[in-house]
Coordinates of C-alpha atoms in Angstrom, one line a residue:
M1 CA 30.5 -7.8 11.4
S2 CA 30.3 -5.6 14.2
A3 CA 28.1 -6.6 17.2
P4 CA 25.4 -7.1 17.8
H5 CA 25.3 -9.9 15.3
F6 CA 23.1 -13.0 14.8
V7 CA 23.4 -15.9 12.6
I8 CA 20.2 -17.0 10.7
A9 CA 20.0 -20.5 9.2
G10 CA 17.7 -20.4 6.2
A11 CA 17.1 -17.9 3.6
G12 CA 13.4 -18.6 2.8
I13 CA 10.6 -16.1 3.8
G14 CA 10.9 -16.5 7.5
G15 CA 14.7 -16.1 7.6
L16 CA 14.7 -13.0 5.3
T17 CA 12.0 -11.4 7.4
M18 CA 13.9 -12.1 10.6
A19 CA 17.1 -10.5 8.9
L20 CA 15.2 -7.4 7.7
S21 CA 13.5 -7.1 11.1
L22 CA 16.9 -7.1 12.9
A23 CA 18.6 -4.9 10.5
R24 CA 15.7 -2.2 10.7
R25 CA 16.7 -2.1 14.5
G26 CA 20.5 -1.7 13.9
I27 CA 21.3 -5.5 14.6
A28 CA 23.4 -7.2 12.0
A29 CA 22.7 -10.7 10.6
T30 CA 24.5 -13.3 8.5
V31 CA 21.8 -15.3 6.6
V32 CA 23.4 -18.9 5.7
E33 CA 21.6 -21.0 3.0
K34 CA 22.6 -24.5 2.1
R35 CA 21.2 -24.3 -1.2
T36 CA 23.8 -22.8 -3.9
G37 CA 21.3 -20.0 -5.0
F38 CA 18.5 -17.9 -3.5
G39 CA 15.0 -18.9 -4.5
E40 CA 11.7 -20.1 -2.9
T41 CA 9.9 -22.9 -4.7
G42 CA 6.0 -23.3 -4.4
A43 CA 3.2 -21.8 -6.5
G44 CA 1.3 -19.5 -4.6
L45 CA 0.6 -18.4 -0.8
Q46 CA -1.6 -16.1 1.1
I47 CA -0.6 -13.4 3.4
T48 CA -3.2 -12.5 5.7
S49 CA -3.6 -9.3 7.8
N50 CA -1.8 -10.5 10.8
S51 CA 1.5 -11.0 8.8
G52 CA 0.8 -8.3 6.3
R53 CA 1.1 -5.8 9.0
V54 CA 4.8 -6.9 9.8
L55 CA 5.6 -6.6 5.9
D56 CA 4.0 -3.2 5.8
A57 CA 6.0 -2.0 8.7
L58 CA 9.2 -3.0 7.0
D59 CA 8.2 -0.6 4.1
L60 CA 7.5 -3.3 1.7
T61 CA 4.0 -2.1 0.9
L62 CA 4.6 -0.9 -2.6
P63 CA 6.9 -3.7 -3.8
L64 CA 4.0 -6.1 -2.5
K65 CA 1.4 -4.2 -4.3
R66 CA 2.9 -4.6 -7.6
V67 CA 3.2 -8.5 -7.5
S68 CA 0.1 -9.4 -5.3
V69 CA -3.7 -9.4 -5.6
S70 CA -5.9 -8.1 -2.8
S71 CA -8.6 -10.7 -2.0
H72 CA -12.3 -9.8 -1.9
G73 CA -13.3 -12.6 0.2
L74 CA -13.7 -16.3 0.4
M75 CA -16.0 -18.8 -1.5
I76 CA -16.8 -22.3 -0.2
R77 CA -18.2 -24.7 -2.8
R78 CA -19.2 -28.4 -2.8
W79 CA -16.7 -30.8 -4.7
R80 CA -19.2 -32.6 -6.9
D81 CA -21.5 -29.9 -8.1
G82 CA -19.8 -26.6 -7.3
S83 CA -23.0 -25.4 -5.6
Q84 CA -22.1 -22.4 -3.1
V85 CA -22.0 -23.3 0.6
L86 CA -20.8 -19.9 2.0
E87 CA -19.6 -16.7 0.5
M88 CA -17.6 -14.3 2.9
P89 CA -16.9 -11.0 1.2
S90 CA -14.2 -8.6 2.6
S91 CA -13.7 -4.9 2.4
P92 CA -11.4 -2.3 4.0
E93 CA -13.9 -2.1 6.8
H94 CA -13.7 -5.8 7.6
M95 CA -9.9 -6.0 7.0
P96 CA -8.0 -2.7 6.9
T97 CA -4.7 -4.6 6.0
P98 CA -5.0 -6.2 2.8
F99 CA -5.3 -9.8 2.4
R100 CA -2.8 -10.5 -0.3
M101 CA -2.5 -13.4 -2.6
L102 CA 0.8 -13.9 -4.6
R103 CA 3.3 -16.3 -5.9
R104 CA 5.6 -17.6 -3.1
N105 CA 8.8 -16.6 -5.2
D106 CA 7.3 -13.0 -5.7
L107 CA 7.3 -12.6 -2.0
H108 CA 10.6 -14.2 -1.6
T109 CA 12.1 -11.9 -4.4
V110 CA 10.7 -8.7 -2.5
L111 CA 12.2 -9.8 0.6
L112 CA 15.6 -10.7 -0.8
D113 CA 15.9 -7.5 -2.7
A114 CA 15.3 -5.6 0.6
A115 CA 17.7 -7.7 2.3
R116 CA 20.3 -7.1 -0.2
A117 CA 19.9 -3.4 0.0
M118 CA 20.6 -3.4 3.9
P119 CA 24.5 -3.1 4.5
N120 CA 24.1 -5.1 8.0
I121 CA 22.9 -8.2 6.3
R122 CA 25.1 -10.7 5.0
L123 CA 24.0 -13.5 2.7
M124 CA 26.0 -16.7 2.3
V125 CA 24.9 -19.5 0.0
G126 CA 26.0 -23.0 -0.4
R127 CA 26.7 -23.3 3.2
G128 CA 24.8 -25.2 5.9
V129 CA 25.0 -25.1 9.6
Q130 CA 26.8 -28.3 10.9
E131 CA 27.5 -27.6 14.6
V132 CA 27.0 -24.9 17.1
S133 CA 28.4 -24.5 20.5
Q134 CA 27.3 -21.9 23.0
D135 CA 28.8 -20.2 26.3
A136 CA 28.3 -16.9 28.2
N137 CA 29.4 -14.7 25.6
G138 CA 27.7 -16.3 22.4
V139 CA 27.6 -18.9 19.9
A140 CA 30.3 -20.4 17.4
V141 CA 28.4 -21.9 14.4
R142 CA 30.4 -24.3 12.2
L143 CA 29.4 -24.0 8.5
G144 CA 30.1 -26.6 5.9
G145 CA 30.1 -25.8 2.2
Q146 CA 29.2 -28.3 -0.6
N147 CA 32.7 -28.4 -1.6
G148 CA 33.8 -29.8 1.8
S149 CA 34.9 -26.5 3.1
S150 CA 34.3 -25.4 6.6
E151 CA 34.4 -22.2 8.7
T152 CA 33.1 -20.9 12.0
I153 CA 31.4 -17.7 12.9
S154 CA 30.9 -16.3 16.2
A155 CA 27.7 -14.4 17.0
L156 CA 25.4 -13.5 20.0
G157 CA 22.9 -16.2 19.0
L158 CA 21.6 -18.6 16.3
I159 CA 18.3 -18.4 14.9
G160 CA 16.9 -21.4 13.0
A161 CA 14.7 -20.6 10.1
D162 CA 15.6 -23.7 8.1
G163 CA 12.3 -25.4 7.7
L164 CA 10.7 -28.6 8.5
W165 CA 13.6 -30.7 8.4
S166 CA 15.6 -28.2 10.6
R167 CA 19.3 -28.8 11.3
V168 CA 19.1 -26.4 13.9
R169 CA 16.2 -28.0 15.7
D170 CA 18.3 -31.4 15.7
L171 CA 21.3 -29.6 17.0
S172 CA 18.9 -28.0 19.9
G173 CA 18.2 -31.3 21.2
D174 CA 14.9 -32.0 19.4
A175 CA 15.5 -34.8 16.7
S176 CA 12.0 -36.2 16.6
P177 CA 11.1 -36.7 12.9
P178 CA 8.1 -35.2 11.0
V179 CA 5.2 -37.6 10.7
F180 CA 3.4 -38.1 7.1
T181 CA -0.4 -37.2 7.5
G182 CA -1.3 -39.5 4.6
Y183 CA -2.1 -36.4 2.3
E184 CA -0.3 -34.8 -0.6
A185 CA -0.9 -31.3 -2.3
W186 CA -0.7 -31.0 -6.0
R187 CA 0.0 -27.5 -7.1
A188 CA 0.1 -25.7 -10.3
V189 CA -0.7 -22.2 -12.0
V190 CA -3.0 -21.4 -14.8
P191 CA -3.4 -18.5 -16.9
A192 CA -6.0 -16.1 -15.3
R193 CA -9.5 -15.5 -16.7
A194 CA -11.3 -12.2 -16.1
V195 CA -13.1 -12.4 -12.7
D196 CA -15.1 -9.6 -11.0
K197 CA -14.1 -10.2 -7.5
P198 CA -10.6 -12.0 -7.1
R199 CA -10.9 -14.0 -4.0
V200 CA -9.9 -17.5 -2.5
T201 CA -12.4 -20.2 -3.5
L202 CA -12.5 -23.6 -1.7
H203 CA -14.1 -27.1 -3.0
L204 CA -14.8 -29.4 -0.3
G205 CA -15.1 -33.0 -0.9
P206 CA -14.7 -36.6 0.8
G207 CA -11.1 -37.3 1.6
R208 CA -10.1 -34.2 -0.5
H209 CA -10.2 -30.6 -1.5
A210 CA -9.1 -28.0 -3.7
V211 CA -8.1 -24.2 -3.4
H212 CA -7.5 -21.6 -6.0
Y213 CA -6.9 -17.8 -6.0
P214 CA -5.4 -15.1 -8.4
V215 CA -1.5 -14.4 -8.0
A216 CA 1.2 -12.6 -10.1
G217 CA -0.9 -9.3 -10.1
G218 CA -3.9 -11.1 -11.4
R219 CA -2.0 -12.7 -14.4
E220 CA -2.3 -16.3 -13.0
I221 CA -4.2 -18.6 -10.8
N222 CA -2.6 -20.7 -8.3
V223 CA -4.4 -24.0 -7.8
V224 CA -3.8 -26.5 -4.9
V225 CA -5.5 -30.1 -5.0
V226 CA -5.0 -32.0 -1.7
R227 CA -5.6 -35.6 -1.8
Q228 CA -5.0 -38.8 0.0
A229 CA -1.8 -40.6 -0.6
K230 CA -0.2 -43.9 0.5
E231 CA 3.6 -43.0 0.4
A232 CA 5.4 -39.9 1.1
R233 CA 8.6 -38.4 -0.1
E234 CA 10.9 -35.9 1.9
G235 CA 11.4 -32.4 0.4
W236 CA 9.4 -29.6 -0.7
S237 CA 8.1 -30.7 -4.1
R238 CA 8.7 -33.2 -6.9
D239 CA 7.1 -33.3 -10.5
G240 CA 3.7 -34.7 -10.8
D241 CA 1.7 -36.5 -13.7
A242 CA -1.2 -34.4 -14.7
S243 CA -3.1 -37.6 -15.5
V244 CA -3.2 -38.4 -11.9
V245 CA -5.0 -35.3 -11.0
T246 CA -7.2 -35.5 -14.3
E247 CA -8.4 -38.9 -12.6
H248 CA -8.7 -37.8 -9.1
L249 CA -11.0 -34.8 -10.4
S250 CA -13.1 -36.9 -12.4
G251 CA -16.1 -36.5 -9.9
A252 CA -15.5 -32.8 -9.4
S253 CA -17.6 -30.0 -10.6
P254 CA -17.3 -29.0 -14.5
A255 CA -15.9 -25.6 -13.5
L256 CA -13.1 -27.2 -11.2
R257 CA -12.2 -29.7 -13.9
E258 CA -12.1 -27.1 -16.5
L259 CA -9.9 -24.7 -14.5
T260 CA -7.3 -27.6 -13.4
G261 CA -7.4 -28.9 -16.9
A262 CA -5.6 -25.8 -18.1
A263 CA -2.8 -26.3 -15.7
Q264 CA 0.7 -27.5 -16.5
G265 CA 3.9 -28.4 -14.5
W266 CA 2.1 -29.9 -11.6
Q267 CA 4.3 -30.1 -8.4
V268 CA 3.6 -32.4 -5.6
W269 CA 4.3 -31.8 -1.9
S270 CA 3.9 -34.8 0.8
L271 CA 2.1 -33.1 3.8
F272 CA 4.0 -33.9 7.0
D273 CA 3.1 -32.7 10.6
R274 CA 5.3 -32.2 13.7
K275 CA 4.9 -31.6 17.2
P276 CA 6.0 -27.9 18.3
A277 CA 9.6 -27.6 19.4
A278 CA 11.0 -25.9 22.4
M279 CA 11.2 -22.5 20.6
A280 CA 14.4 -21.4 22.5
G281 CA 17.0 -22.6 24.6
G282 CA 20.1 -20.6 25.7
R283 CA 21.3 -18.7 22.7
I284 CA 19.6 -20.7 20.0
A285 CA 16.0 -20.0 18.9
L286 CA 13.7 -21.6 16.4
M287 CA 11.1 -19.9 14.1
G288 CA 8.7 -20.9 11.2
D289 CA 8.4 -24.4 10.3
A290 CA 11.6 -25.3 12.2
A291 CA 9.6 -24.7 15.4
H292 CA 6.0 -25.4 14.5
P293 CA 5.0 -26.8 11.2
I294 CA 1.6 -25.6 9.9
L295 CA -0.4 -27.8 7.8
P296 CA -1.8 -25.7 4.8
F297 CA -5.6 -25.8 5.7
L298 CA -5.5 -22.4 7.5
A299 CA -3.1 -20.7 4.9
Q300 CA -0.6 -19.6 7.8
G301 CA 2.6 -21.3 7.3
A302 CA 4.4 -18.0 5.9
S303 CA 2.2 -15.9 8.2
L304 CA 3.4 -17.5 11.4
A305 CA 7.2 -17.2 10.3
I306 CA 6.7 -13.7 9.6
E307 CA 4.9 -13.0 12.9
D308 CA 7.8 -15.0 14.6
A309 CA 10.6 -12.6 13.2
A310 CA 8.6 -9.4 14.2
V311 CA 8.3 -10.6 17.9
L312 CA 11.7 -12.0 18.3
A313 CA 13.4 -8.8 16.6
R314 CA 11.4 -6.5 18.9
L315 CA 12.3 -8.7 22.1
L316 CA 16.0 -8.9 21.0
A317 CA 16.0 -5.1 20.3
E318 CA 14.6 -4.3 23.8
A319 CA 17.0 -6.7 25.7
L320 CA 20.1 -5.6 23.8
G321 CA 19.2 -1.9 24.7
R322 CA 18.7 -2.9 28.4
D323 CA 21.0 -5.5 29.1
G324 CA 23.4 -5.6 26.2
A325 CA 24.7 -9.1 25.0
A326 CA 24.0 -10.7 28.3
G327 CA 20.3 -10.2 27.9
V328 CA 20.1 -12.4 24.5
P329 CA 19.1 -15.7 26.3
A330 CA 16.3 -13.9 28.3
A331 CA 15.0 -12.4 25.1
F332 CA 15.0 -15.8 23.3
A333 CA 13.1 -17.2 26.3
A334 CA 10.4 -14.5 26.4
Y335 CA 10.0 -15.0 22.5
A336 CA 9.3 -18.6 23.3
G337 CA 6.7 -17.8 25.9
A338 CA 5.1 -15.2 23.8
R339 CA 4.7 -17.3 20.9
A340 CA 3.9 -20.9 22.2
R341 CA 0.3 -20.5 22.9
R342 CA -0.6 -19.0 19.6
V343 CA 1.4 -21.2 17.4
A344 CA -0.2 -24.3 19.2
R345 CA -3.6 -22.9 18.6
V346 CA -2.8 -22.2 14.9
Q347 CA -1.5 -25.7 14.5
D348 CA -4.8 -27.3 16.1
E349 CA -7.1 -25.0 14.3
S350 CA -5.2 -26.1 10.8
R351 CA -5.5 -29.7 11.7
G352 CA -9.3 -29.2 12.5
N353 CA -9.8 -27.5 9.2
G354 CA -8.1 -30.5 7.5
R355 CA -10.5 -32.8 9.0
N356 CA -13.6 -30.7 8.5
Y357 CA -12.7 -30.2 4.7
H358 CA -12.4 -33.9 4.1
L359 CA -15.5 -35.1 5.6
G360 CA -17.6 -37.6 3.9
W361 CA -21.3 -38.2 3.7
P362 CA -23.4 -37.6 6.0
L363 CA -21.1 -35.4 8.1
S364 CA -20.3 -33.1 5.1
I365 CA -24.1 -32.3 5.4
A366 CA -23.9 -31.3 8.8
R367 CA -20.6 -29.5 8.5
D368 CA -22.3 -27.4 5.1
F369 CA -25.5 -26.7 7.3
A370 CA -23.1 -25.5 10.3
L371 CA -21.2 -23.1 7.9
K372 CA -24.4 -21.7 6.4
R373 CA -25.8 -21.1 9.9
L374 CA -22.6 -19.5 10.9
G375 CA -22.7 -16.9 8.0
P376 CA -20.3 -14.6 6.9
E377 CA -20.2 -12.4 9.9
G378 CA -19.8 -15.6 12.2
L379 CA -17.0 -16.9 10.3
R380 CA -15.4 -13.5 10.5
N381 CA -15.8 -13.5 14.2
R382 CA -14.6 -16.9 14.7
Y383 CA -10.9 -16.0 13.2
G384 CA -10.7 -12.4 14.7
W385 CA -8.1 -13.7 17.1
L386 CA -6.0 -14.9 14.3
Y387 CA -6.2 -11.9 11.8
D388 CA -6.4 -9.2 14.2
W389 CA -2.8 -10.1 15.8
R390 CA -0.9 -6.9 16.0
D391 CA 2.0 -7.8 18.5
I392 CA 4.8 -5.7 16.7

């Protein structure tokens, strides 16, 4: 590929958004994926207004509209009886950029289709990053195939978007392992029922919580149940036994039991945490879960990766236009500086939500009282710093 050119490790949501963000600025990218096929596991996700602005700027508004549902707000309920704790409606006045709810693989397909349409994006499957070396002119990235083959690609820099168990993070000098949180998430989808106001609904209980929202253009409901677990397994997901969920939900409200009882094909995901990495060093940068894994208690994992891509692409384009290839290390360093404070805050807020969601009696009573007193407007204002982000 003609310069300027970057190698991106990982063809997930963050990696593809990175490639598109570069390509739209005339910068070429090779996206390498160690899996033999493109795809994104996981049931559903939420794209909030902060990351939604990035996707809209990439001209993805129409394809996203076809596969997503715009949220009408948030409902928080108690686990045992389903009684309402707080309702926070949303409207274009409160959130001009839609709060989208969709299946993870639908978002991935939208991004993949857009990437395949760009002549300056090269997609390589079945190859993973093995080694990288860098000098004043660029990087040499050695890739290994599943059949034992090997090849080396030269580029101006390497961007690690290869997730929680990132090989690029290891190669950058931070091999600290992820730490199991003691929780696991059970995920499934159920056929949608007619609802007047599609929205995110949270059920909060002692040592557990559940969340559900419509996806697939409103045809399905994504359900996630988070519970305590003694053991962890590495990897994104594994098959789960529905009887375990049924037993776990025996003390939940009838409405939640009815909803989850219709689910099939449960997938289990052990929740790991990891301290933030140095997001850049020389001509190597990290983004998304490779740099700052986010626990799913604020629904910001995908959104932060999308934000990372927008900021890094903008800074690289500015540096290349001003200083040429020599400006890449400075652009990577500026990206790390621009993102560090925000991603650390999101990580902390998500961990805090996890603690608050799972409070037992009597602390849960104080939590619910505080939420009622805060009210919808207070809750919106509390997260204005998150959703109003516009650094694109």
